[in-house]
Structure formats: structure tokens, C-alpha cells
Amino acid sequence: MRIAVAGGTGWVGKLVVERARAAGHDVVVISRSHGIDLTNGVGLDDAPRNVATVVDVSNIQTISKRASTRFFETTTRNLLKAEQRCGVNHHVLLSIVGIDRVNWGYYHGKHRQEGLVLAGPVPATILRATQFFEFAVQSLTLFPGPVAVVPRMRTQPVAAAEVAAELVRLAEGPALGRVPEIAGPEVLMMSSAVRRVATVRGPRKFVVSVPWPSAAGWSMANGGLLPAGPGPRGTLRFGQWLTETAKTDAAQ
């Protein structure tokens, strides 16, 4: 089948594209580097043409409620309109576990995006995922210096590749609305995961775990980002992933 991946050049999008092509699908990549801009609709008129399913993993790096909401409202409306014009019959959205329980700026935009998709003109499936393993690396390297400050957070991280595989599986089937949340096989404190990254992969830093002084911080520390019920679970554990990526880095 013909699948379009919005945000297909991002690090999650690339995995979705690779997985879909490996499964034999014809893949259209929707991204600025391919001449398609979701924020203003440039190049979007024909991008979903003859496409059966669109997988949306597009993203913005922000903690601002206003910026997040503006981005996801604009891009989602533009994408859904293009899908409707082109006769797309399935829209698959990647979202985040806990966005309706943790009152954090970025999550407001994702929650609004979910609402637009479910109320939109194209039958949809929404998959919520927990934090990816790579989030621990990002937390360690976000700012320069010898100290990494990490919010106190209980998480059940999952391999991005396993989420990509689940997205492609869902894209191959009918629209299902909200589906069970995907997570990894073990619950960790994020600070513990970041310390393991510092030890095994580097850079070596002193990791400090601090509670966010807000209701959102309390929710993160007390399981607000954990899956609320049963669902698909990844098989790759964080330690395995970290060892494998450290070996890959050393070989490059």
C-alpha cells in the first residue's frame, strides 16, 4: 500500500519510513526537506494523493503551551484537509502517554491535536507511547557543563524502533480510534536511566534529580506518565539498548 509519513525525516519518522519500506510499502515522505511544509501548506496539496494511510509523527521542540498548541493545531488542520481532498481513508497519529494527566505546556498541544484528529474528517487511529530510550540521552546532553539536571519522573521507556513497528502495523489496518498505549518492559526513574547513559556512553556528568515545583512535576514523579492499562509492550530493555548503542558509537 501507499503510506505517507508526516515528519518522515525526524529520528522517529526515519524509523517509520524504514519499517514501512521493509514491509514492502510505497512511502511518501512529508517534510520541509522534501518541499512540503505542514505549517503553511506549501507542497501539501498533492502529497497525500493516492495514499491509503498517513502516519503523523511530526513534532516541535518546545515547552511552551502557546507554541505547542499553535503548531499542532495548524499542522493537523492542514494535513487533515489535504487528506480529505485526496481521499485518504486512515490517519494514524503518534501521541504521548499521560498528556491528559500531566499539566505541562507541550502536552497541551498534543492533547489538542488528539481532539482535532478524532473529530476530523478522516478515520483515525491514535497510539500513545511512553518516553523513548533516547530521551535519557537528550536529558544528559541538553545543556553543556558538568551537571545534568533531570526532572523527577517515573517512566516506562520504550525503544523508538518498536513504536515505529507498531505504527506501521496499525497503518496497515482499519482506523480504530484510541488504541491501547505502548510502553517498554520496565519502570525506571528517569534520573537512573540518565546516570546509566553517563556511565556507559557519556558524556560523564553529575546527574541531579529535582522535582518540578508544580502539579505537573508531582504527576511526573508519581506515575502520571505511566500507561493507564494493558497494551503492547516492547521487549528491548533499556540496558540492552544502551549497550548496543554504545557499541555502535564506538565502532563509528
GROMACS .gro file of C-alpha atoms in nm:
model
  252
    1MET     CA    1   0.000   0.000   0.000
    2ARG     CA    2   0.099   0.364  -0.032
    3ILE     CA    3   0.174   0.529   0.304
    4ALA     CA    4   0.271   0.889   0.373
    5VAL     CA    5   0.479   0.976   0.679
    6ALA     CA    6   0.445   1.333   0.807
    7GLY     CA    7   0.769   1.421   0.983
    8GLY     CA    8   0.940   1.139   0.798
    9THR     CA    9   1.289   1.288   0.823
   10GLY     CA   10   1.285   1.318   1.203
   11TRP     CA   11   1.455   1.049   1.406
   12VAL     CA   12   1.125   0.868   1.478
   13GLY     CA   13   0.994   0.937   1.129
   14LYS     CA   14   1.300   0.779   0.970
   15LEU     CA   15   1.233   0.458   1.163
   16VAL     CA   16   0.871   0.455   1.046
   17VAL     CA   17   0.981   0.510   0.686
   18GLU     CA   18   1.241   0.233   0.708
   19ARG     CA   19   0.997  -0.009   0.866
   20ALA     CA   20   0.723   0.065   0.612
   21ARG     CA   21   0.959   0.022   0.317
   22ALA     CA   22   1.095  -0.301   0.464
   23ALA     CA   23   0.736  -0.427   0.477
   24GLY     CA   24   0.703  -0.358   0.104
   25HIS     CA   25   0.501  -0.037   0.117
   26ASP     CA   26   0.543   0.262  -0.114
   27VAL     CA   27   0.631   0.552   0.116
   28VAL     CA   28   0.583   0.924   0.064
   29VAL     CA   29   0.787   1.144   0.299
   30ILE     CA   30   0.619   1.467   0.408
   31SER     CA   31   0.880   1.714   0.533
   32ARG     CA   32   1.028   2.054   0.457
   33SER     CA   33   1.336   1.893   0.307
   34HIS     CA   34   1.104   1.723   0.057
   35GLY     CA   35   0.937   2.053  -0.033
   36ILE     CA   36   0.630   2.008   0.187
   37ASP     CA   37   0.562   2.244   0.479
   38LEU     CA   38   0.285   2.142   0.720
   39THR     CA   39   0.279   2.483   0.888
   40ASN     CA   40   0.175   2.680   0.579
   41GLY     CA   41   0.054   2.405   0.348
   42VAL     CA   42   0.317   2.462   0.077
   43GLY     CA   43   0.350   2.146  -0.131
   44LEU     CA   44   0.079   1.970   0.066
   45ASP     CA   45  -0.199   1.973  -0.195
   46ASP     CA   46  -0.073   1.669  -0.384
   47ALA     CA   47   0.144   1.496  -0.123
   48PRO     CA   48  -0.128   1.256   0.002
   49ARG     CA   49  -0.262   1.177  -0.346
   50ASN     CA   50  -0.321   0.802  -0.397
   51VAL     CA   51  -0.217   0.748  -0.035
   52ALA     CA   52  -0.417   0.500   0.173
   53THR     CA   53  -0.283   0.596   0.516
   54VAL     CA   54  -0.097   0.893   0.661
   55VAL     CA   55   0.118   0.839   0.971
   56ASP     CA   56   0.179   1.165   1.155
   57VAL     CA   57   0.492   1.178   1.370
   58SER     CA   58   0.565   1.547   1.307
   59ASN     CA   59   0.691   1.738   1.609
   60ILE     CA   60   0.814   2.067   1.755
   61GLN     CA   61   1.078   2.118   2.025
   62THR     CA   62   0.918   2.347   2.283
   63ILE     CA   63   0.789   2.357   2.639
   64SER     CA   64   0.558   2.649   2.562
   65LYS     CA   65   0.185   2.577   2.578
   66ARG     CA   66   0.115   2.851   2.324
   67ALA     CA   67   0.381   2.743   2.075
   68SER     CA   68   0.290   2.376   2.104
   69THR     CA   69  -0.083   2.438   2.062
   70ARG     CA   70  -0.030   2.673   1.768
   71PHE     CA   71   0.197   2.427   1.589
   72PHE     CA   72  -0.017   2.116   1.636
   73GLU     CA   73  -0.344   2.293   1.559
   74THR     CA   74  -0.206   2.443   1.238
   75THR     CA   75  -0.023   2.137   1.106
   76THR     CA   76  -0.302   1.895   1.194
   77ARG     CA   77  -0.573   2.104   1.029
   78ASN     CA   78  -0.361   2.149   0.716
   79LEU     CA   79  -0.281   1.780   0.698
   80LEU     CA   80  -0.638   1.662   0.754
   81LYS     CA   81  -0.772   1.899   0.488
   82ALA     CA   82  -0.519   1.769   0.236
   83GLU     CA   83  -0.606   1.410   0.326
   84GLN     CA   84  -0.976   1.476   0.280
   85ARG     CA   85  -0.916   1.636  -0.062
   86CYS     CA   86  -0.703   1.344  -0.174
   87GLY     CA   87  -0.931   1.069  -0.043
   88VAL     CA   88  -0.703   0.932   0.230
   89ASN     CA   89  -0.901   0.683   0.440
   90HIS     CA   90  -0.684   0.642   0.750
   91HIS     CA   91  -0.487   0.887   0.967
   92VAL     CA   92  -0.251   0.737   1.228
   93LEU     CA   93  -0.122   0.971   1.499
   94LEU     CA   94   0.164   0.916   1.741
   95SER     CA   95   0.090   1.073   2.078
   96ILE     CA   96   0.218   1.053   2.435
   97VAL     CA   97   0.107   0.859   2.741
   98GLY     CA   98  -0.020   1.081   3.022
   99ILE     CA   99  -0.087   1.404   2.835
  100ASP     CA  100  -0.435   1.420   2.987
  101ARG     CA  101  -0.295   1.376   3.340
  102VAL     CA  102   0.020   1.588   3.338
  103ASN     CA  103  -0.049   1.961   3.306
  104TRP     CA  104   0.262   2.057   3.108
  105GLY     CA  105   0.286   2.313   2.828
  106TYR     CA  106   0.396   2.088   2.542
  107TYR     CA  107   0.135   1.827   2.632
  108HIS     CA  108  -0.148   2.079   2.587
  109GLY     CA  109  -0.065   2.097   2.218
  110LYS     CA  110  -0.054   1.719   2.180
  111HIS     CA  111  -0.385   1.679   2.364
  112ARG     CA  112  -0.543   1.940   2.137
  113GLN     CA  113  -0.403   1.754   1.837
  114GLU     CA  114  -0.568   1.432   1.952
  115GLY     CA  115  -0.904   1.609   1.976
  116LEU     CA  116  -0.874   1.751   1.625
  117VAL     CA  117  -0.784   1.413   1.480
  118LEU     CA  118  -1.068   1.226   1.649
  119ALA     CA  119  -1.320   1.493   1.541
  120GLY     CA  120  -1.170   1.529   1.195
  121PRO     CA  121  -1.293   1.421   0.852
  122VAL     CA  122  -1.057   1.124   0.815
  123PRO     CA  123  -1.100   0.799   1.016
  124ALA     CA  124  -0.818   0.789   1.268
  125THR     CA  125  -0.608   0.577   1.500
  126ILE     CA  126  -0.418   0.728   1.793
  127LEU     CA  127  -0.127   0.544   1.954
  128ARG     CA  128   0.013   0.689   2.274
  129ALA     CA  129   0.369   0.592   2.363
  130THR     CA  130   0.583   0.644   2.670
  131GLN     CA  131   0.918   0.825   2.655
  132PHE     CA  132   1.170   0.679   2.413
  133PHE     CA  133   1.505   0.548   2.537
  134GLU     CA  134   1.669   0.836   2.353
  135PHE     CA  135   1.504   1.081   2.594
  136ALA     CA  136   1.764   0.984   2.855
  137VAL     CA  137   2.044   1.075   2.614
  138GLN     CA  138   1.876   1.407   2.533
  139SER     CA  139   1.840   1.484   2.904
  140LEU     CA  140   2.211   1.426   2.956
  141THR     CA  141   2.329   1.633   2.660
  142LEU     CA  142   2.066   1.909   2.651
  143PHE     CA  143   2.292   2.165   2.817
  144PRO     CA  144   2.673   2.191   2.833
  145GLY     CA  145   2.861   2.167   3.159
  146PRO     CA  146   2.945   1.902   3.419
  147VAL     CA  147   2.595   1.877   3.569
  148ALA     CA  148   2.273   1.741   3.416
  149VAL     CA  149   1.952   1.839   3.593
  150VAL     CA  150   1.674   1.586   3.535
  151PRO     CA  151   1.311   1.618   3.649
  152ARG     CA  152   1.199   1.356   3.898
  153MET     CA  153   0.999   1.127   3.671
  154ARG     CA  154   0.876   0.769   3.678
  155THR     CA  155   0.869   0.633   3.327
  156GLN     CA  156   0.836   0.307   3.136
  157PRO     CA  157   1.058   0.392   2.839
  158VAL     CA  158   1.035   0.211   2.510
  159ALA     CA  159   1.256   0.163   2.206
  160ALA     CA  160   1.158   0.403   1.928
  161ALA     CA  161   1.204   0.123   1.674
  162GLU     CA  162   0.937  -0.084   1.848
  163VAL     CA  163   0.697   0.211   1.842
  164ALA     CA  164   0.768   0.257   1.471
  165ALA     CA  165   0.686  -0.108   1.409
  166GLU     CA  166   0.354  -0.071   1.593
  167LEU     CA  167   0.267   0.243   1.395
  168VAL     CA  168   0.324   0.060   1.067
  169ARG     CA  169   0.117  -0.235   1.186
  170LEU     CA  170  -0.169  -0.001   1.272
  171ALA     CA  171  -0.132   0.181   0.940
  172GLU     CA  172  -0.185  -0.146   0.757
  173GLY     CA  173  -0.527  -0.197   0.916
  174PRO     CA  174  -0.854  -0.006   0.963
  175ALA     CA  175  -0.899   0.305   1.180
  176LEU     CA  176  -0.951   0.208   1.544
  177GLY     CA  177  -0.973   0.538   1.733
  178ARG     CA  178  -0.771   0.529   2.053
  179VAL     CA  179  -0.578   0.206   2.088
  180PRO     CA  180  -0.401   0.061   2.395
  181GLU     CA  181  -0.088   0.253   2.493
  182ILE     CA  182   0.255   0.118   2.407
  183ALA     CA  183   0.536   0.116   2.666
  184GLY     CA  184   0.861  -0.056   2.745
  185PRO     CA  185   0.907  -0.367   2.961
  186GLU     CA  186   1.025  -0.195   3.283
  187VAL     CA  187   0.954   0.107   3.502
  188LEU     CA  188   1.253   0.333   3.574
  189MET     CA  189   1.326   0.664   3.736
  190MET     CA  190   1.447   0.888   3.456
  191SER     CA  191   1.741   1.009   3.666
  192SER     CA  192   1.859   0.648   3.700
  193ALA     CA  193   1.842   0.599   3.324
  194VAL     CA  194   2.036   0.921   3.262
  195ARG     CA  195   2.307   0.816   3.511
  196ARG     CA  196   2.346   0.489   3.325
  197VAL     CA  197   2.388   0.677   3.000
  198ALA     CA  198   2.655   0.899   3.161
  199THR     CA  199   2.844   0.591   3.282
  200VAL     CA  200   2.817   0.367   2.976
  201ARG     CA  201   2.803   0.608   2.685
  202GLY     CA  202   2.892   0.951   2.815
  203PRO     CA  203   2.949   1.234   2.844
  204ARG     CA  204   3.036   1.182   3.208
  205LYS     CA  205   2.829   1.419   3.419
  206PHE     CA  206   2.692   1.453   3.769
  207VAL     CA  207   2.317   1.388   3.740
  208VAL     CA  208   2.085   1.573   3.976
  209SER     CA  209   1.720   1.470   4.008
  210VAL     CA  210   1.488   1.753   4.109
  211PRO     CA  211   1.109   1.771   4.146
  212TRP     CA  212   0.937   2.025   3.925
  213PRO     CA  213   0.766   2.277   4.155
  214SER     CA  214   0.420   2.232   4.006
  215ALA     CA  215   0.127   1.994   3.976
  216ALA     CA  216   0.285   1.865   3.655
  217GLY     CA  217   0.606   1.783   3.842
  218TRP     CA  218   0.412   1.594   4.109
  219SER     CA  219   0.229   1.395   3.842
  220MET     CA  220   0.553   1.307   3.662
  221ALA     CA  221   0.713   1.187   3.985
  222ASN     CA  222   0.412   0.981   4.086
  223GLY     CA  223   0.330   0.781   3.776
  224GLY     CA  224   0.137   1.028   3.562
  225LEU     CA  225   0.344   0.927   3.258
  226LEU     CA  226   0.297   0.553   3.306
  227PRO     CA  227   0.045   0.359   3.093
  228ALA     CA  228  -0.302   0.353   3.245
  229GLY     CA  229  -0.387  -0.001   3.137
  230PRO     CA  230  -0.268  -0.308   2.949
  231GLY     CA  231  -0.133  -0.270   2.598
  232PRO     CA  232   0.156  -0.365   2.372
  233ARG     CA  233   0.491  -0.379   2.549
  234GLY     CA  234   0.833  -0.360   2.394
  235THR     CA  235   1.076  -0.645   2.451
  236LEU     CA  236   1.402  -0.449   2.440
  237ARG     CA  237   1.515  -0.339   2.786
  238PHE     CA  238   1.689  -0.009   2.846
  239GLY     CA  239   2.019  -0.172   2.949
  240GLN     CA  240   2.028  -0.382   2.632
  241TRP     CA  241   1.958  -0.080   2.414
  242LEU     CA  242   2.224   0.126   2.591
  243THR     CA  243   2.489  -0.143   2.549
  244GLU     CA  244   2.407  -0.186   2.181
  245THR     CA  245   2.412   0.187   2.103
  246ALA     CA  246   2.739   0.233   2.296
  247LYS     CA  247   2.898  -0.039   2.081
  248THR     CA  248   2.765   0.123   1.766
  249ASP     CA  249   2.902   0.463   1.871
  250ALA     CA  250   3.242   0.313   1.946
  251ALA     CA  251   3.256   0.144   1.606
  252GLN     CA  252   3.184   0.465   1.415
   0.00000   0.00000   0.00000
